[in-house]
């Protein structure tokens, strides 16, 4: 079982609210990722980070933002949630030994 | 366009039976291919990783094969158990760097019935 955690696991929120999805890992991995996954669909990379103070946008355009102030912490923020943001958000990390990504349990977001 | 296609989309089998899941990809250049298992409501967990030179790799009852010439991979599950019910995702990497960008298939949803 990977040591990567996400909170909250489930979130129901109204349109226009600001939300932050938390992701923490205790494996000392430099690389961390955020994916968005809709039911029956493939994972889409929305943000990634090589290390502290390094963040990049992924392949799928997203209105969310991320920060990497500490190695173990990679939060994702939506300034103004909309129903189109309803999805599952998965956080992952990987080390230098191989590229295997270890995933957190995900946050299921519902925006009303 | 780099793509990963999986078949079947869903599969129902009886406990104890074997099954094979397919993955075809067009990702180039190829670095490696992984199979992940994703239980409902959980994040994916890596089962196997295969590089260009590897044809087969086993992890318990899971055996993955790779044909880099035809760009096909399969995941064979032997003597299925109820706990095998999950989505199985094929993931292909197009580089060996530490970037970590991957191409994901949509997964095969496997249901094992008692």
PDB file of C-alpha atoms in Angstrom:
ATOM      1  CA  UNK A   1       0.000   0.000   0.000  1.00  0.00           C
ATOM      2  CA  UNK A   2       1.465   3.344  -1.097  1.00  0.00           C
ATOM      3  CA  UNK A   3       1.915   6.133   1.442  1.00  0.00           C
ATOM      4  CA  UNK A   4       0.001   8.793  -0.445  1.00  0.00           C
ATOM      5  CA  UNK A   5      -3.070  10.439   0.985  1.00  0.00           C
ATOM      6  CA  UNK A   6      -5.857  12.606  -0.331  1.00  0.00           C
ATOM      7  CA  UNK A   7      -8.469  14.621   1.508  1.00  0.00           C
ATOM      8  CA  UNK A   8     -11.326  14.951   1.371  1.00  0.00           C
ATOM      9  CA  UNK A   9     -12.396  11.653  -0.161  1.00  0.00           C
ATOM     10  CA  UNK A  10     -15.791  13.090  -1.126  1.00  0.00           C
ATOM     11  CA  UNK A  11     -16.859  16.714  -1.521  1.00  0.00           C
ATOM     12  CA  UNK A  12     -20.206  18.219  -2.475  1.00  0.00           C
ATOM     13  CA  UNK A  13     -20.090  21.971  -2.939  1.00  0.00           C
ATOM     14  CA  UNK A  14     -22.060  24.777  -4.502  1.00  0.00           C
ATOM     15  CA  UNK A  15     -21.146  26.701  -7.631  1.00  0.00           C
ATOM     16  CA  UNK A  16     -18.735  29.570  -7.090  1.00  0.00           C
ATOM     17  CA  UNK A  17     -17.072  28.208  -3.980  1.00  0.00           C
ATOM     18  CA  UNK A  18     -13.312  28.004  -3.619  1.00  0.00           C
ATOM     19  CA  UNK A  19     -11.989  24.533  -2.837  1.00  0.00           C
ATOM     20  CA  UNK A  20      -8.613  22.971  -2.153  1.00  0.00           C
ATOM     21  CA  UNK A  21      -7.951  19.272  -2.614  1.00  0.00           C
ATOM     22  CA  UNK A  22      -5.119  18.040  -0.442  1.00  0.00           C
ATOM     23  CA  UNK A  23      -2.465  15.486  -1.420  1.00  0.00           C
ATOM     24  CA  UNK A  24       0.430  14.327   0.713  1.00  0.00           C
ATOM     25  CA  UNK A  25       3.017  11.576   0.327  1.00  0.00           C
ATOM     26  CA  UNK A  26       5.555  10.269   2.795  1.00  0.00           C
ATOM     27  CA  UNK A  27       7.792   8.437   0.314  1.00  0.00           C
ATOM     28  CA  UNK A  28      10.090  11.389  -0.355  1.00  0.00           C
ATOM     29  CA  UNK A  29       9.192  11.391  -4.050  1.00  0.00           C
ATOM     30  CA  UNK A  30      10.220  14.431  -6.045  1.00  0.00           C
ATOM     31  CA  UNK A  31       7.630  14.011  -8.799  1.00  0.00           C
ATOM     32  CA  UNK A  32       3.931  14.454  -8.146  1.00  0.00           C
ATOM     33  CA  UNK A  33       0.909  14.550 -10.424  1.00  0.00           C
ATOM     34  CA  UNK A  34      -2.785  15.426 -10.519  1.00  0.00           C
ATOM     35  CA  UNK A  35      -5.132  13.507 -12.798  1.00  0.00           C
ATOM     36  CA  UNK A  36      -8.814  13.942 -13.595  1.00  0.00           C
ATOM     37  CA  UNK A  37     -10.895  10.837 -14.270  1.00  0.00           C
ATOM     38  CA  UNK A  38     -14.527  10.617 -15.342  1.00  0.00           C
ATOM     39  CA  UNK A  39     -16.460   7.322 -15.089  1.00  0.00           C
ATOM     40  CA  UNK A  40     -15.406   4.840 -17.767  1.00  0.00           C
ATOM     41  CA  UNK A  41     -12.845   7.233 -19.184  1.00  0.00           C
ATOM     42  CA  UNK A  42      -9.068   7.384 -19.147  1.00  0.00           C
ATOM     43  CA  UNK A  43      -7.035   9.411 -16.678  1.00  0.00           C
ATOM     44  CA  UNK A  44      -6.064  12.856 -17.919  1.00  0.00           C
ATOM     45  CA  UNK A  45      -2.993  14.640 -16.542  1.00  0.00           C
ATOM     46  CA  UNK A  46      -3.873  18.180 -15.424  1.00  0.00           C
ATOM     47  CA  UNK A  47      -0.789  19.205 -13.400  1.00  0.00           C
ATOM     48  CA  UNK A  48       2.621  17.824 -12.482  1.00  0.00           C
ATOM     49  CA  UNK A  49       5.659  18.831 -10.473  1.00  0.00           C
ATOM     50  CA  UNK A  50       9.318  17.833 -10.622  1.00  0.00           C
ATOM     51  CA  UNK A  51      10.030  19.124  -7.132  1.00  0.00           C
ATOM     52  CA  UNK A  52       9.668  22.035  -4.777  1.00  0.00           C
ATOM     53  CA  UNK A  53       8.689  25.288  -6.530  1.00  0.00           C
ATOM     54  CA  UNK A  54       8.274  23.425  -9.835  1.00  0.00           C
ATOM     55  CA  UNK A  55       4.797  23.053 -11.359  1.00  0.00           C
ATOM     56  CA  UNK A  56       3.612  22.518 -14.925  1.00  0.00           C
ATOM     57  CA  UNK A  57       0.260  22.185 -16.648  1.00  0.00           C
ATOM     58  CA  UNK A  58      -0.574  18.774 -18.034  1.00  0.00           C
ATOM     59  CA  UNK A  59      -2.207  17.595 -21.221  1.00  0.00           C
ATOM     60  CA  UNK A  60      -5.774  18.453 -20.237  1.00  0.00           C
ATOM     61  CA  UNK A  61      -6.633  22.110 -19.828  1.00  0.00           C
ATOM     62  CA  UNK A  62      -7.829  22.803 -16.315  1.00  0.00           C
ATOM     63  CA  UNK A  63      -8.989  25.892 -14.473  1.00  0.00           C
ATOM     64  CA  UNK A  64      -7.355  24.585 -11.322  1.00  0.00           C
ATOM     65  CA  UNK A  65      -4.000  25.677  -9.921  1.00  0.00           C
ATOM     66  CA  UNK A  66      -1.385  23.829  -7.869  1.00  0.00           C
ATOM     67  CA  UNK A  67       1.513  24.673  -5.595  1.00  0.00           C
ATOM     68  CA  UNK A  68       4.567  22.750  -4.368  1.00  0.00           C
ATOM     69  CA  UNK A  69       6.056  24.482  -1.372  1.00  0.00           C
ATOM     70  CA  UNK A  70       7.062  21.249   0.370  1.00  0.00           C
ATOM     71  CA  UNK A  71       8.212  17.978  -1.176  1.00  0.00           C
ATOM     72  CA  UNK A  72       5.476  15.965   0.479  1.00  0.00           C
ATOM     73  CA  UNK A  73       2.546  18.284  -0.241  1.00  0.00           C
ATOM     74  CA  UNK A  74       0.873  19.062  -3.599  1.00  0.00           C
ATOM     75  CA  UNK A  75      -2.511  20.770  -3.138  1.00  0.00           C
ATOM     76  CA  UNK A  76      -4.897  21.574  -5.995  1.00  0.00           C
ATOM     77  CA  UNK A  77      -7.140  24.632  -5.838  1.00  0.00           C
ATOM     78  CA  UNK A  78     -10.270  25.647  -7.727  1.00  0.00           C
ATOM     79  CA  UNK A  79     -10.961  29.358  -7.196  1.00  0.00           C
ATOM     80  CA  UNK A  80     -14.577  29.144  -8.329  1.00  0.00           C
ATOM     81  CA  UNK A  81     -16.100  25.706  -8.664  1.00  0.00           C
ATOM     82  CA  UNK A  82     -18.538  24.974 -11.498  1.00  0.00           C
ATOM     83  CA  UNK A  83     -20.682  21.899 -12.298  1.00  0.00           C
ATOM     84  CA  UNK A  84     -18.263  21.091 -15.156  1.00  0.00           C
ATOM     85  CA  UNK A  85     -15.592  20.478 -12.501  1.00  0.00           C
ATOM     86  CA  UNK A  86     -17.539  17.481 -11.199  1.00  0.00           C
ATOM     87  CA  UNK A  87     -15.160  14.534 -11.517  1.00  0.00           C
ATOM     88  CA  UNK A  88     -12.727  12.304  -9.657  1.00  0.00           C
ATOM     89  CA  UNK A  89      -9.312  13.825  -8.942  1.00  0.00           C
ATOM     90  CA  UNK A  90      -6.383  11.461  -8.420  1.00  0.00           C
ATOM     91  CA  UNK A  91      -2.999  12.456  -7.016  1.00  0.00           C
ATOM     92  CA  UNK A  92       0.121  10.394  -7.690  1.00  0.00           C
ATOM     93  CA  UNK A  93       3.841  10.472  -7.022  1.00  0.00           C
ATOM     94  CA  UNK A  94       6.903   8.708  -8.394  1.00  0.00           C
ATOM     95  CA  UNK A  95      10.515   8.335  -7.370  1.00  0.00           C
ATOM     96  CA  UNK A  96      13.788   8.233  -9.277  1.00  0.00           C
ATOM     97  CA  UNK A  97      14.259   4.446  -9.124  1.00  0.00           C
ATOM     98  CA  UNK A  98      11.557   3.833 -11.697  1.00  0.00           C
ATOM     99  CA  UNK A  99       8.647   5.719 -13.177  1.00  0.00           C
ATOM    100  CA  UNK A 100       5.972   3.714 -11.424  1.00  0.00           C
ATOM    101  CA  UNK A 101       3.370   6.139 -10.179  1.00  0.00           C
ATOM    102  CA  UNK A 102       1.751   5.522  -6.820  1.00  0.00           C
ATOM    103  CA  UNK A 103      -1.780   6.819  -6.607  1.00  0.00           C
ATOM    104  CA  UNK A 104      -3.824   8.165  -3.755  1.00  0.00           C
ATOM    105  CA  UNK A 105      -7.418   7.019  -3.195  1.00  0.00           C
ATOM    106  CA  UNK A 106      -8.845  10.009  -5.054  1.00  0.00           C
ATOM    107  CA  UNK A 107     -11.284  12.799  -4.274  1.00  0.00           C
ATOM    108  CA  UNK A 108     -14.768  12.591  -5.770  1.00  0.00           C
ATOM    109  CA  UNK A 109     -16.005  16.150  -6.344  1.00  0.00           C
ATOM    110  CA  UNK A 110     -19.623  17.079  -7.036  1.00  0.00           C
ATOM    111  CA  UNK A 111     -20.382  20.703  -7.807  1.00  0.00           C
ATOM    112  CA  UNK A 112     -24.062  21.616  -7.662  1.00  0.00           C
TER     113      UNK A 112
ATOM    114  CA  UNK B   1      -1.622  10.559 -32.446  1.00  0.00           C
ATOM    115  CA  UNK B   2      -0.452   8.489 -29.490  1.00  0.00           C
ATOM    116  CA  UNK B   3      -3.256   6.256 -28.318  1.00  0.00           C
ATOM    117  CA  UNK B   4      -3.936   3.278 -26.114  1.00  0.00           C
ATOM    118  CA  UNK B   5      -6.958   1.102 -26.900  1.00  0.00           C
ATOM    119  CA  UNK B   6      -8.213  -1.628 -24.591  1.00  0.00           C
ATOM    120  CA  UNK B   7     -10.625  -4.473 -25.179  1.00  0.00           C
ATOM    121  CA  UNK B   8     -13.051  -5.640 -24.145  1.00  0.00           C
ATOM    122  CA  UNK B   9     -14.601  -2.615 -22.478  1.00  0.00           C
ATOM    123  CA  UNK B  10     -16.179  -4.887 -19.880  1.00  0.00           C
ATOM    124  CA  UNK B  11     -16.038  -8.571 -19.056  1.00  0.00           C
ATOM    125  CA  UNK B  12     -17.950 -10.865 -16.719  1.00  0.00           C
ATOM    126  CA  UNK B  13     -16.491 -14.225 -15.753  1.00  0.00           C
ATOM    127  CA  UNK B  14     -17.188 -16.881 -13.144  1.00  0.00           C
ATOM    128  CA  UNK B  15     -14.913 -17.346 -10.179  1.00  0.00           C
ATOM    129  CA  UNK B  16     -12.081 -19.754 -10.926  1.00  0.00           C
ATOM    130  CA  UNK B  17     -12.069 -19.101 -14.663  1.00  0.00           C
ATOM    131  CA  UNK B  18      -9.224 -17.542 -16.638  1.00  0.00           C
ATOM    132  CA  UNK B  19      -9.449 -14.425 -18.762  1.00  0.00           C
ATOM    133  CA  UNK B  20      -7.297 -12.309 -21.046  1.00  0.00           C
ATOM    134  CA  UNK B  21      -7.452  -8.552 -21.485  1.00  0.00           C
ATOM    135  CA  UNK B  22      -6.038  -6.809 -24.544  1.00  0.00           C
ATOM    136  CA  UNK B  23      -4.183  -3.555 -25.076  1.00  0.00           C
ATOM    137  CA  UNK B  24      -3.152  -2.059 -28.435  1.00  0.00           C
ATOM    138  CA  UNK B  25      -1.110   1.100 -28.611  1.00  0.00           C
ATOM    139  CA  UNK B  26       0.276   3.519 -31.166  1.00  0.00           C
ATOM    140  CA  UNK B  27       2.587   5.371 -28.787  1.00  0.00           C
ATOM    141  CA  UNK B  28       5.966   6.115 -30.296  1.00  0.00           C
ATOM    142  CA  UNK B  29       8.752   6.061 -29.361  1.00  0.00           C
ATOM    143  CA  UNK B  30       7.959   3.332 -26.874  1.00  0.00           C
ATOM    144  CA  UNK B  31       9.568   3.219 -23.460  1.00  0.00           C
ATOM    145  CA  UNK B  32       7.519   0.860 -21.318  1.00  0.00           C
ATOM    146  CA  UNK B  33       4.057  -0.497 -20.708  1.00  0.00           C
ATOM    147  CA  UNK B  34       2.328  -0.942 -17.388  1.00  0.00           C
ATOM    148  CA  UNK B  35      -0.828  -2.664 -16.271  1.00  0.00           C
ATOM    149  CA  UNK B  36      -2.640  -1.098 -13.342  1.00  0.00           C
ATOM    150  CA  UNK B  37      -5.548  -2.447 -11.285  1.00  0.00           C
ATOM    151  CA  UNK B  38      -8.087   0.070 -10.042  1.00  0.00           C
ATOM    152  CA  UNK B  39     -10.624  -1.056  -7.477  1.00  0.00           C
ATOM    153  CA  UNK B  40     -13.858   0.895  -7.278  1.00  0.00           C
ATOM    154  CA  UNK B  41     -13.340   4.118  -5.349  1.00  0.00           C
ATOM    155  CA  UNK B  42      -9.576   3.640  -5.136  1.00  0.00           C
ATOM    156  CA  UNK B  43      -6.530   4.835  -7.019  1.00  0.00           C
ATOM    157  CA  UNK B  44      -4.786   2.562  -9.567  1.00  0.00           C
ATOM    158  CA  UNK B  45      -2.146   0.134  -8.310  1.00  0.00           C
ATOM    159  CA  UNK B  46       0.709  -1.069 -10.528  1.00  0.00           C
ATOM    160  CA  UNK B  47       0.653  -4.788 -11.418  1.00  0.00           C
ATOM    161  CA  UNK B  48       3.473  -5.121 -13.957  1.00  0.00           C
ATOM    162  CA  UNK B  49       5.894  -3.017 -15.957  1.00  0.00           C
ATOM    163  CA  UNK B  50       7.439  -4.195 -19.223  1.00  0.00           C
ATOM    164  CA  UNK B  51      10.168  -2.656 -21.325  1.00  0.00           C
ATOM    165  CA  UNK B  52      10.859  -3.109 -25.028  1.00  0.00           C
ATOM    166  CA  UNK B  53      12.999  -6.209 -24.540  1.00  0.00           C
ATOM    167  CA  UNK B  54      10.594  -8.084 -22.289  1.00  0.00           C
ATOM    168  CA  UNK B  55       8.018 -10.475 -23.756  1.00  0.00           C
ATOM    169  CA  UNK B  56       6.344 -11.716 -20.616  1.00  0.00           C
ATOM    170  CA  UNK B  57       6.215 -10.896 -16.935  1.00  0.00           C
ATOM    171  CA  UNK B  58       4.261 -12.490 -14.120  1.00  0.00           C
ATOM    172  CA  UNK B  59       2.980 -11.208 -10.804  1.00  0.00           C
ATOM    173  CA  UNK B  60       1.233 -14.033  -9.000  1.00  0.00           C
ATOM    174  CA  UNK B  61      -1.877 -14.976 -10.974  1.00  0.00           C
ATOM    175  CA  UNK B  62      -1.324 -12.060 -13.369  1.00  0.00           C
ATOM    176  CA  UNK B  63       0.803 -12.592 -16.488  1.00  0.00           C
ATOM    177  CA  UNK B  64       1.454  -9.781 -18.931  1.00  0.00           C
ATOM    178  CA  UNK B  65       2.788 -10.227 -22.444  1.00  0.00           C
ATOM    179  CA  UNK B  66       4.207  -7.667 -24.826  1.00  0.00           C
ATOM    180  CA  UNK B  67       4.752  -7.767 -28.579  1.00  0.00           C
ATOM    181  CA  UNK B  68       6.595  -4.545 -29.365  1.00  0.00           C
ATOM    182  CA  UNK B  69       6.533  -5.293 -33.093  1.00  0.00           C
ATOM    183  CA  UNK B  70       2.744  -5.402 -33.321  1.00  0.00           C
ATOM    184  CA  UNK B  71       2.350  -2.953 -30.412  1.00  0.00           C
ATOM    185  CA  UNK B  72       0.099  -5.258 -28.481  1.00  0.00           C
ATOM    186  CA  UNK B  73      -0.018  -6.370 -24.881  1.00  0.00           C
ATOM    187  CA  UNK B  74      -2.230  -8.733 -22.956  1.00  0.00           C
ATOM    188  CA  UNK B  75      -2.949  -9.362 -19.305  1.00  0.00           C
ATOM    189  CA  UNK B  76      -3.900 -12.928 -18.437  1.00  0.00           C
ATOM    190  CA  UNK B  77      -5.575 -13.639 -15.119  1.00  0.00           C
ATOM    191  CA  UNK B  78      -5.499 -17.235 -13.940  1.00  0.00           C
ATOM    192  CA  UNK B  79      -8.015 -18.835 -11.587  1.00  0.00           C
ATOM    193  CA  UNK B  80      -9.944 -15.623 -11.050  1.00  0.00           C
ATOM    194  CA  UNK B  81     -11.095 -14.587  -7.590  1.00  0.00           C
ATOM    195  CA  UNK B  82     -13.874 -12.264  -6.488  1.00  0.00           C
ATOM    196  CA  UNK B  83     -11.220  -9.745  -5.456  1.00  0.00           C
ATOM    197  CA  UNK B  84     -10.085  -9.522  -9.074  1.00  0.00           C
ATOM    198  CA  UNK B  85     -13.214  -7.502  -9.842  1.00  0.00           C
ATOM    199  CA  UNK B  86     -11.803  -4.110 -10.833  1.00  0.00           C
ATOM    200  CA  UNK B  87     -10.850  -1.935 -13.771  1.00  0.00           C
ATOM    201  CA  UNK B  88      -7.581  -2.943 -15.445  1.00  0.00           C
ATOM    202  CA  UNK B  89      -5.775  -0.066 -17.093  1.00  0.00           C
ATOM    203  CA  UNK B  90      -3.029  -0.280 -19.710  1.00  0.00           C
ATOM    204  CA  UNK B  91      -0.550   2.611 -19.534  1.00  0.00           C
ATOM    205  CA  UNK B  92       2.202   3.309 -22.075  1.00  0.00           C
ATOM    206  CA  UNK B  93       5.160   5.641 -21.641  1.00  0.00           C
ATOM    207  CA  UNK B  94       6.781   7.232 -24.661  1.00  0.00           C
ATOM    208  CA  UNK B  95      10.090   8.100 -23.029  1.00  0.00           C
ATOM    209  CA  UNK B  96      12.502   6.798 -20.448  1.00  0.00           C
ATOM    210  CA  UNK B  97      13.109  10.152 -18.835  1.00  0.00           C
ATOM    211  CA  UNK B  98      11.868  11.177 -15.432  1.00  0.00           C
ATOM    212  CA  UNK B  99       9.074  13.280 -16.914  1.00  0.00           C
ATOM    213  CA  UNK B 100       6.547  10.597 -16.128  1.00  0.00           C
ATOM    214  CA  UNK B 101       4.063  11.483 -18.847  1.00  0.00           C
ATOM    215  CA  UNK B 102       1.924   8.473 -19.617  1.00  0.00           C
ATOM    216  CA  UNK B 103      -0.801   7.476 -22.068  1.00  0.00           C
ATOM    217  CA  UNK B 104      -3.730   5.779 -20.393  1.00  0.00           C
ATOM    218  CA  UNK B 105      -6.279   3.389 -21.829  1.00  0.00           C
ATOM    219  CA  UNK B 106      -9.887   3.591 -20.679  1.00  0.00           C
ATOM    220  CA  UNK B 107      -9.598   0.286 -18.902  1.00  0.00           C
ATOM    221  CA  UNK B 108     -11.408  -3.042 -18.982  1.00  0.00           C
ATOM    222  CA  UNK B 109     -14.021  -3.409 -16.265  1.00  0.00           C
ATOM    223  CA  UNK B 110     -13.780  -6.998 -14.999  1.00  0.00           C
ATOM    224  CA  UNK B 111     -16.505  -8.504 -12.854  1.00  0.00           C
ATOM    225  CA  UNK B 112     -15.978 -11.900 -11.256  1.00  0.00           C
ATOM    226  CA  UNK B 113     -19.158 -13.667 -10.163  1.00  0.00           C
ATOM    227  CA  UNK B 114     -19.295 -16.445  -7.572  1.00  0.00           C
TER     228      UNK B 114
END
